CSV table of C-alpha atoms and ligand atoms in Angstrom, one decimal:
chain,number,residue,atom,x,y,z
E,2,UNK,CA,44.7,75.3,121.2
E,3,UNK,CA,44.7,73.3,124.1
E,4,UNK,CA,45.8,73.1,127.8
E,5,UNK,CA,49.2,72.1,128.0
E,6,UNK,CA,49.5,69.8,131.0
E,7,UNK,CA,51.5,67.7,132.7
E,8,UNK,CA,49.6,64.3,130.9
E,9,UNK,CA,49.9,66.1,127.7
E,10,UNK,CA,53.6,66.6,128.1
E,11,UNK,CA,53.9,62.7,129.0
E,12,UNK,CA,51.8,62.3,125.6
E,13,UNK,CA,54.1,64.2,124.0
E,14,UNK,CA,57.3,62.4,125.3
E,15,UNK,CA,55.2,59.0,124.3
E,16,UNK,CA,54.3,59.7,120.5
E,17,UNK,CA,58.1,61.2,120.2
E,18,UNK,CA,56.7,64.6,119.6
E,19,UNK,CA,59.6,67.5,120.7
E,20,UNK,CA,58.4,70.0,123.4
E,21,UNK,CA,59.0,73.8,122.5
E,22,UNK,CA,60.1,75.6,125.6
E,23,UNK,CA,61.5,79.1,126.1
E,24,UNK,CA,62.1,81.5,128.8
E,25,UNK,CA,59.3,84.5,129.6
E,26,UNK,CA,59.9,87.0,132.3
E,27,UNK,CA,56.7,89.1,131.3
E,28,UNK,CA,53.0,89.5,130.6
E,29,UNK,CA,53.0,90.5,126.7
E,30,UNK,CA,56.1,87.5,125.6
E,31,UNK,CA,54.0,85.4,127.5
E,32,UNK,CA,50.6,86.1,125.4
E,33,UNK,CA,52.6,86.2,122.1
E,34,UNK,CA,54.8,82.5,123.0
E,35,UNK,CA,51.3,81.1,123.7
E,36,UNK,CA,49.9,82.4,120.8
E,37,UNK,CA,52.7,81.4,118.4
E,38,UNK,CA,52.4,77.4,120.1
E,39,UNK,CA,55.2,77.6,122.5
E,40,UNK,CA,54.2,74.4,125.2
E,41,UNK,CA,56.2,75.6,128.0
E,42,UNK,CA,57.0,78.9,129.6
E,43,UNK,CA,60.0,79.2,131.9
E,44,UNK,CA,60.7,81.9,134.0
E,45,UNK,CA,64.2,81.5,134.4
E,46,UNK,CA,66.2,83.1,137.0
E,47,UNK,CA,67.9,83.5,134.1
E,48,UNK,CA,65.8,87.2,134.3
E,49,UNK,CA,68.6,88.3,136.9
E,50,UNK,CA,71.1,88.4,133.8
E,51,UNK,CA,68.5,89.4,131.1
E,52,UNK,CA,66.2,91.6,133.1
E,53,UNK,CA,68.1,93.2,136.0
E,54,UNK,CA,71.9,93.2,134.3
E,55,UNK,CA,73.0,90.8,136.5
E,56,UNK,CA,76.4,89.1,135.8
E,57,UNK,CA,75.2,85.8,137.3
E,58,UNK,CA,71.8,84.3,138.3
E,59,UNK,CA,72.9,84.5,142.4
E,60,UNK,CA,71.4,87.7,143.0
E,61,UNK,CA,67.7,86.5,141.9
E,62,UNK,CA,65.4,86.7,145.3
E,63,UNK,CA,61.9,84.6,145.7
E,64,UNK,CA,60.2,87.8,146.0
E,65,UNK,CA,61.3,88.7,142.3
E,66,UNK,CA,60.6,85.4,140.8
E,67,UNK,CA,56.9,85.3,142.5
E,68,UNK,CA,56.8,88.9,141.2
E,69,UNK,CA,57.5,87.9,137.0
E,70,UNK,CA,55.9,84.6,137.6
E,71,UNK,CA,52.6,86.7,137.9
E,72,UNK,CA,53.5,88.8,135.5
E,73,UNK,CA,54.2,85.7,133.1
E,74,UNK,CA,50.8,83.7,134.4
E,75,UNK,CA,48.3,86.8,133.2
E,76,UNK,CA,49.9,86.9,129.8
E,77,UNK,CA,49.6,82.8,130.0
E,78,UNK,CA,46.5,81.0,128.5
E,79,UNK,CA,47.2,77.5,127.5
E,80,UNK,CA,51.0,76.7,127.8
E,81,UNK,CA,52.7,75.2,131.1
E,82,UNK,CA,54.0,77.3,133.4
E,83,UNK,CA,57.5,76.4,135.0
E,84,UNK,CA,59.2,78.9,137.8
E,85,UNK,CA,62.9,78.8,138.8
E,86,UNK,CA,63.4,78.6,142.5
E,87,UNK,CA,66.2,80.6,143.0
E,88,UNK,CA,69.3,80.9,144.3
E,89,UNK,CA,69.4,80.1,148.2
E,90,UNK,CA,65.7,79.4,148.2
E,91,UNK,CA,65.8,75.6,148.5
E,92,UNK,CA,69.4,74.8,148.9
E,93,UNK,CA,68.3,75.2,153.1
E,94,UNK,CA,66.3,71.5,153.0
E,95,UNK,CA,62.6,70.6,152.8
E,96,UNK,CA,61.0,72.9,155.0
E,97,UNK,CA,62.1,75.6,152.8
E,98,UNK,CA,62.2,74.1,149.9
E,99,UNK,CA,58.5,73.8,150.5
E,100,UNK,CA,57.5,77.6,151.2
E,101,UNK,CA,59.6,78.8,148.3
E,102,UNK,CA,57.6,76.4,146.4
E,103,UNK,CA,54.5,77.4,147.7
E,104,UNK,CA,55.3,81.0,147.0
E,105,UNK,CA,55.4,80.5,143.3
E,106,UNK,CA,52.4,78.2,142.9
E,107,UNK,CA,50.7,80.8,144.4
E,108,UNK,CA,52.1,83.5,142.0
E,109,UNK,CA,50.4,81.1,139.0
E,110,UNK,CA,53.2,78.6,138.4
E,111,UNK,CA,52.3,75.1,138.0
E,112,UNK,CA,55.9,73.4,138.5
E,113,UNK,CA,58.8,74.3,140.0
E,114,UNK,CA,62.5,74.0,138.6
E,115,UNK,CA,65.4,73.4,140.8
E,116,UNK,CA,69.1,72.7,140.3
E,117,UNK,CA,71.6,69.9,141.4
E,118,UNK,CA,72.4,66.8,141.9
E,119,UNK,CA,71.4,63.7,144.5
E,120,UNK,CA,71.6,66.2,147.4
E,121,UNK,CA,68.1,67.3,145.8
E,122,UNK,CA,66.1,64.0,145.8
E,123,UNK,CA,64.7,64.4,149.3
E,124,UNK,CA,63.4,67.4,148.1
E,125,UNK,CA,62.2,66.8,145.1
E,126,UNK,CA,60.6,63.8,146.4
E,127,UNK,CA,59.0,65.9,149.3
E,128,UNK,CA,57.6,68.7,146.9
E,129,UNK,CA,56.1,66.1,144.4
E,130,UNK,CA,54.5,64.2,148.0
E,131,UNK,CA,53.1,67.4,148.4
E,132,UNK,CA,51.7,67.7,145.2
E,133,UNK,CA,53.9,69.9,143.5
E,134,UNK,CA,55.6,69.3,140.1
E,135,UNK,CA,59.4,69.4,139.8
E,136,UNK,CA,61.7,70.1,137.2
E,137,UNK,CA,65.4,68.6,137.8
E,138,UNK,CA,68.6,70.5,136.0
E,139,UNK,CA,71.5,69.1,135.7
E,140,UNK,CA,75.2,70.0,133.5
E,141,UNK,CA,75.8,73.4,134.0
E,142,UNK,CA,74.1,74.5,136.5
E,143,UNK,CA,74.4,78.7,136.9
E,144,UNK,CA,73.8,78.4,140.5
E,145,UNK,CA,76.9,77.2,140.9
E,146,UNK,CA,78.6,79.1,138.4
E,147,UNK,CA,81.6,80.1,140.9
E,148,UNK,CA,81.8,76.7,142.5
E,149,UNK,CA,82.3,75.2,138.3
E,150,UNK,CA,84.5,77.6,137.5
E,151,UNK,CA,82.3,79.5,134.6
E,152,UNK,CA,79.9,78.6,132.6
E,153,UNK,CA,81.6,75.6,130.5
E,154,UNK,CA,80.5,72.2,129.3
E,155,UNK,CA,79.8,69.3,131.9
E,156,UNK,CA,80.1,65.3,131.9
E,157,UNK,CA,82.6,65.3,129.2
E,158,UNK,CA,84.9,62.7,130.9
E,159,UNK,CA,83.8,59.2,132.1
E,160,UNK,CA,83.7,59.9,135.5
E,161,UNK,CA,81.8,63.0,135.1
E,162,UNK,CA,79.4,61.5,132.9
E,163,UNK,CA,78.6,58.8,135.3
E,164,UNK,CA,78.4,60.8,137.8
E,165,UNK,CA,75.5,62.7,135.7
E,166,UNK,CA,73.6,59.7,134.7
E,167,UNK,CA,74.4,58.6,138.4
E,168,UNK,CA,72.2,62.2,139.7
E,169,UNK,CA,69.9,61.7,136.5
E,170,UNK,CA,68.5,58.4,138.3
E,171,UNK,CA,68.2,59.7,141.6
E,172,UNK,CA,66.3,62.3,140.4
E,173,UNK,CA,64.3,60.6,138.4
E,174,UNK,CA,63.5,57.9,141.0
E,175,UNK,CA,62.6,60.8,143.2
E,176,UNK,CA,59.8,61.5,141.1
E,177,UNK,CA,61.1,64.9,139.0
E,178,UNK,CA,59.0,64.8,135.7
E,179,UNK,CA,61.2,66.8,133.8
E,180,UNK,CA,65.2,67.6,133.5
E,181,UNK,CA,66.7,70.4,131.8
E,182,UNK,CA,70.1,69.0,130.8
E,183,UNK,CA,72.2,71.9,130.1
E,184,UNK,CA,75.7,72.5,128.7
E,185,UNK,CA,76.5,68.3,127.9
E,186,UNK,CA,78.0,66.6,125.4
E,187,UNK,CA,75.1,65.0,123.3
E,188,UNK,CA,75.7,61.4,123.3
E,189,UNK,CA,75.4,61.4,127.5
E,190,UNK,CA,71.9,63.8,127.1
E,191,UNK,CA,70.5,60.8,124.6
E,192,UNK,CA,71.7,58.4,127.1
E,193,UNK,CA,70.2,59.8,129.9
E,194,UNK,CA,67.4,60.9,128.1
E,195,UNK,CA,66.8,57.1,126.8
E,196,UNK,CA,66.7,56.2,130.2
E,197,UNK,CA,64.7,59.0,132.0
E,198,UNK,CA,61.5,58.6,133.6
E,199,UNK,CA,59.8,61.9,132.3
E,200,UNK,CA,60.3,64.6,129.9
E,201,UNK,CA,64.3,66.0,128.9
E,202,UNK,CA,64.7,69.1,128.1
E,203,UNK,CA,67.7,70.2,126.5
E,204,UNK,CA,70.2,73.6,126.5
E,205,UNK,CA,73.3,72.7,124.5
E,206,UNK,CA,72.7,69.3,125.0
E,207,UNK,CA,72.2,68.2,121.4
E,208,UNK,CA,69.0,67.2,119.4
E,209,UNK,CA,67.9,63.5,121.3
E,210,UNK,CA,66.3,65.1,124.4
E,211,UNK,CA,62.2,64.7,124.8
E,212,UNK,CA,62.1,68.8,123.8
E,213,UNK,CA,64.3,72.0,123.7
E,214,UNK,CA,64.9,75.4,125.7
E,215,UNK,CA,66.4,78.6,124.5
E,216,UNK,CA,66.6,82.0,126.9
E,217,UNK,CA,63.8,84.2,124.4
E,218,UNK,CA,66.3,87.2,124.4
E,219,UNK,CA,69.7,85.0,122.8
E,220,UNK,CA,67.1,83.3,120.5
E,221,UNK,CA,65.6,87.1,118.9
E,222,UNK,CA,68.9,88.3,119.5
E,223,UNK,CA,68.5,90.6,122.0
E,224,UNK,CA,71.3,89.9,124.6
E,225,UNK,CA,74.5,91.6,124.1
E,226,UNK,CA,77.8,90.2,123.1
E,227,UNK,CA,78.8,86.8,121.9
E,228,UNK,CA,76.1,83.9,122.6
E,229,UNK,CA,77.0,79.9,123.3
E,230,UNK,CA,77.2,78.4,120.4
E,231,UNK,CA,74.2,76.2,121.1
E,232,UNK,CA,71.9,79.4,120.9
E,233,UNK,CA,70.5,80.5,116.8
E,234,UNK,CA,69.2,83.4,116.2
E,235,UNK,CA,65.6,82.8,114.5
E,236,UNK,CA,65.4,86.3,113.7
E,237,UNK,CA,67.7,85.7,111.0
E,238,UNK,CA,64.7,85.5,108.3
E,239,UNK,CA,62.2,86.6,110.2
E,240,UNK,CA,59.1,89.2,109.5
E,241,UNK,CA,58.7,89.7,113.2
E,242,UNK,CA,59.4,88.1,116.3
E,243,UNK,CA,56.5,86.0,116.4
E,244,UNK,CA,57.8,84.6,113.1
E,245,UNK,CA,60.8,83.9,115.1
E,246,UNK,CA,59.3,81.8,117.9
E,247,UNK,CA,56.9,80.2,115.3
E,248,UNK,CA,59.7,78.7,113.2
E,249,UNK,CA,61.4,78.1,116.7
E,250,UNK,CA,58.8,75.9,117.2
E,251,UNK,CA,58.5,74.6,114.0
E,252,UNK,CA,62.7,73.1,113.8
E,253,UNK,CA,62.3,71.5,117.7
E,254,UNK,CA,59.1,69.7,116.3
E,255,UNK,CA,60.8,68.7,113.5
E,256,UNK,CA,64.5,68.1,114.8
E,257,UNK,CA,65.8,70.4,112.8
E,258,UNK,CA,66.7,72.7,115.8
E,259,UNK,CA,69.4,72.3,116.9
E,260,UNK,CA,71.7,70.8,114.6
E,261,UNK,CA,73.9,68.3,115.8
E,262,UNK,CA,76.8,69.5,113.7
E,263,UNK,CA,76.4,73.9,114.2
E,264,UNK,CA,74.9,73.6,118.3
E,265,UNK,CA,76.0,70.2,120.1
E,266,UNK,CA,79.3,69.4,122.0
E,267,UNK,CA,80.8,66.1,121.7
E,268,UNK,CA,82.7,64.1,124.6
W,323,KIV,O1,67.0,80.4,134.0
W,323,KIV,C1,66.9,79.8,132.8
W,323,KIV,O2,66.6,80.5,131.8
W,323,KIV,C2,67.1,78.4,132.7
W,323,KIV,C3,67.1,77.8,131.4
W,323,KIV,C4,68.2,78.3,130.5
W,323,KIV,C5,67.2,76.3,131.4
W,323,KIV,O3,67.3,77.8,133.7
W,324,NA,NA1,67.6,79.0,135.6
């Protein structure tokens, strides 16, 4: 198939067609989500909960995200390639913001995702001046886990949801080309969605963002214990877990992942 890039993905958002995007923390997923049609790899820092045991994502260090960002970039051939900066690797300003960055373009990733608000348009803005692609999340943000009080829906009051679409524009203004919208009600993520400059990617945010994202362990149910309700598990059905990610990519192309009804959160 071919390249995903950047213009592709703004293709995509243009003709309406949902982008497919899951998490990959290593060489062989990353082969076999590229092979099965999967547009965008994440390497989550979401790997200090699945991969290392971690309660939270704090404990994450640049070192270990260059570290399966390589891994993740010589199982790649054709989808884009999106690294977390983690925890305490950006939130020091620009400057730093920058060498983080650097650190994982250099490891093979080809944009960068960062979480927060309006404190994070300089630096968005400064990364994309310098030519490097950024990737807004807003909602729940796991960062900030301890500062939200747990890992619960965002924006469901007025005020909070304008204060989302409020950070959504200053983000977007700033020049971030996509936004992972996690953990919000789904009339506010089709709102801001509507409204966005680039691509929205949605976690629990209902079916009306530009594409979807699913942590690769909770969709083959791997990960232990109860999982959000916004998260199905595709290997209900399946022959094998590429017939899991294919039919994961065949519902977000079709909108019938995720159902409004079974995975999205009203205000
Ligand atoms: O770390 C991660 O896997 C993420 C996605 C769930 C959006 O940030
Ligand atoms: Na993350």
């Amino acid at each position: 198939r071919k390249t995903v890039t950047l213009h592709r993905l703004r293709a995509m958002r243009e003709a309406g067609e949902k982008v497919a995007m899951l998490t990959a923390y290593d060489a062989a997923s990353a082969r076999l989500l590229d092979d099965c049609g999967v547009d965008c790899l994440l390497v989550g820092d979401s790997l200090g909960m699945v991969m290392q045991g971690h309660p939270s994502t704090l404990p994450v260090t640049l070192e270990q995200m260059a570290y399966h960002t390589g891994c993740v970039a010589r199982g790649n051939r054709g989808a884009w390639l999106i690294a977390d900066l983690p925890f305490g690797s950006y939130q020091g300003g620009v400057e730093q913001a920058v060498a983080s960055s650097a650190a994982l373009m250099q490891a093979g990733a080809q944009m960068v995702k960062l979480e927060g608000g309006g404190w994070t348009a300089p630096i968005v803005a400064a990364l994309v001046e310098r030519g490097i692609p950024v990737c807004a999340h807003l909602g729940l943000t796991p960062q900030s886990v301890h500062a939200l009080g747990g890992y619960r829906i965002q924006g469901r009051d007025a005020a909070a949801a304008q204060n989302l679409r409020a950070h959504a524009r200053e983000l977007g203004r700033a020049g971030a080309a996509m936004l992972v919208l996690e953990l919000v009600p789904s009339d506010l993520a089709a709102d801001i969605s509507a409204g966005y400059p680039g691509i929205t990617i949605g976690i629990g945010a209902g079916q009306r963002t530009h594409g979807q994202v699913l942590v690769l362990h909770d969709m083959l149910d791997i990960t232990a214990g109860t999982k959000p309700r916004f998260v199905r598990n595709f290997m209900q059905g399946a022959a094998s877990i590429g017939d899991a990610v294919r039919s994961y990519v065949r519902d977000v192309k079709s909108g019938a992942f995720p159902d409004e009804a079974l995975h999205g959160y009203s205000a």
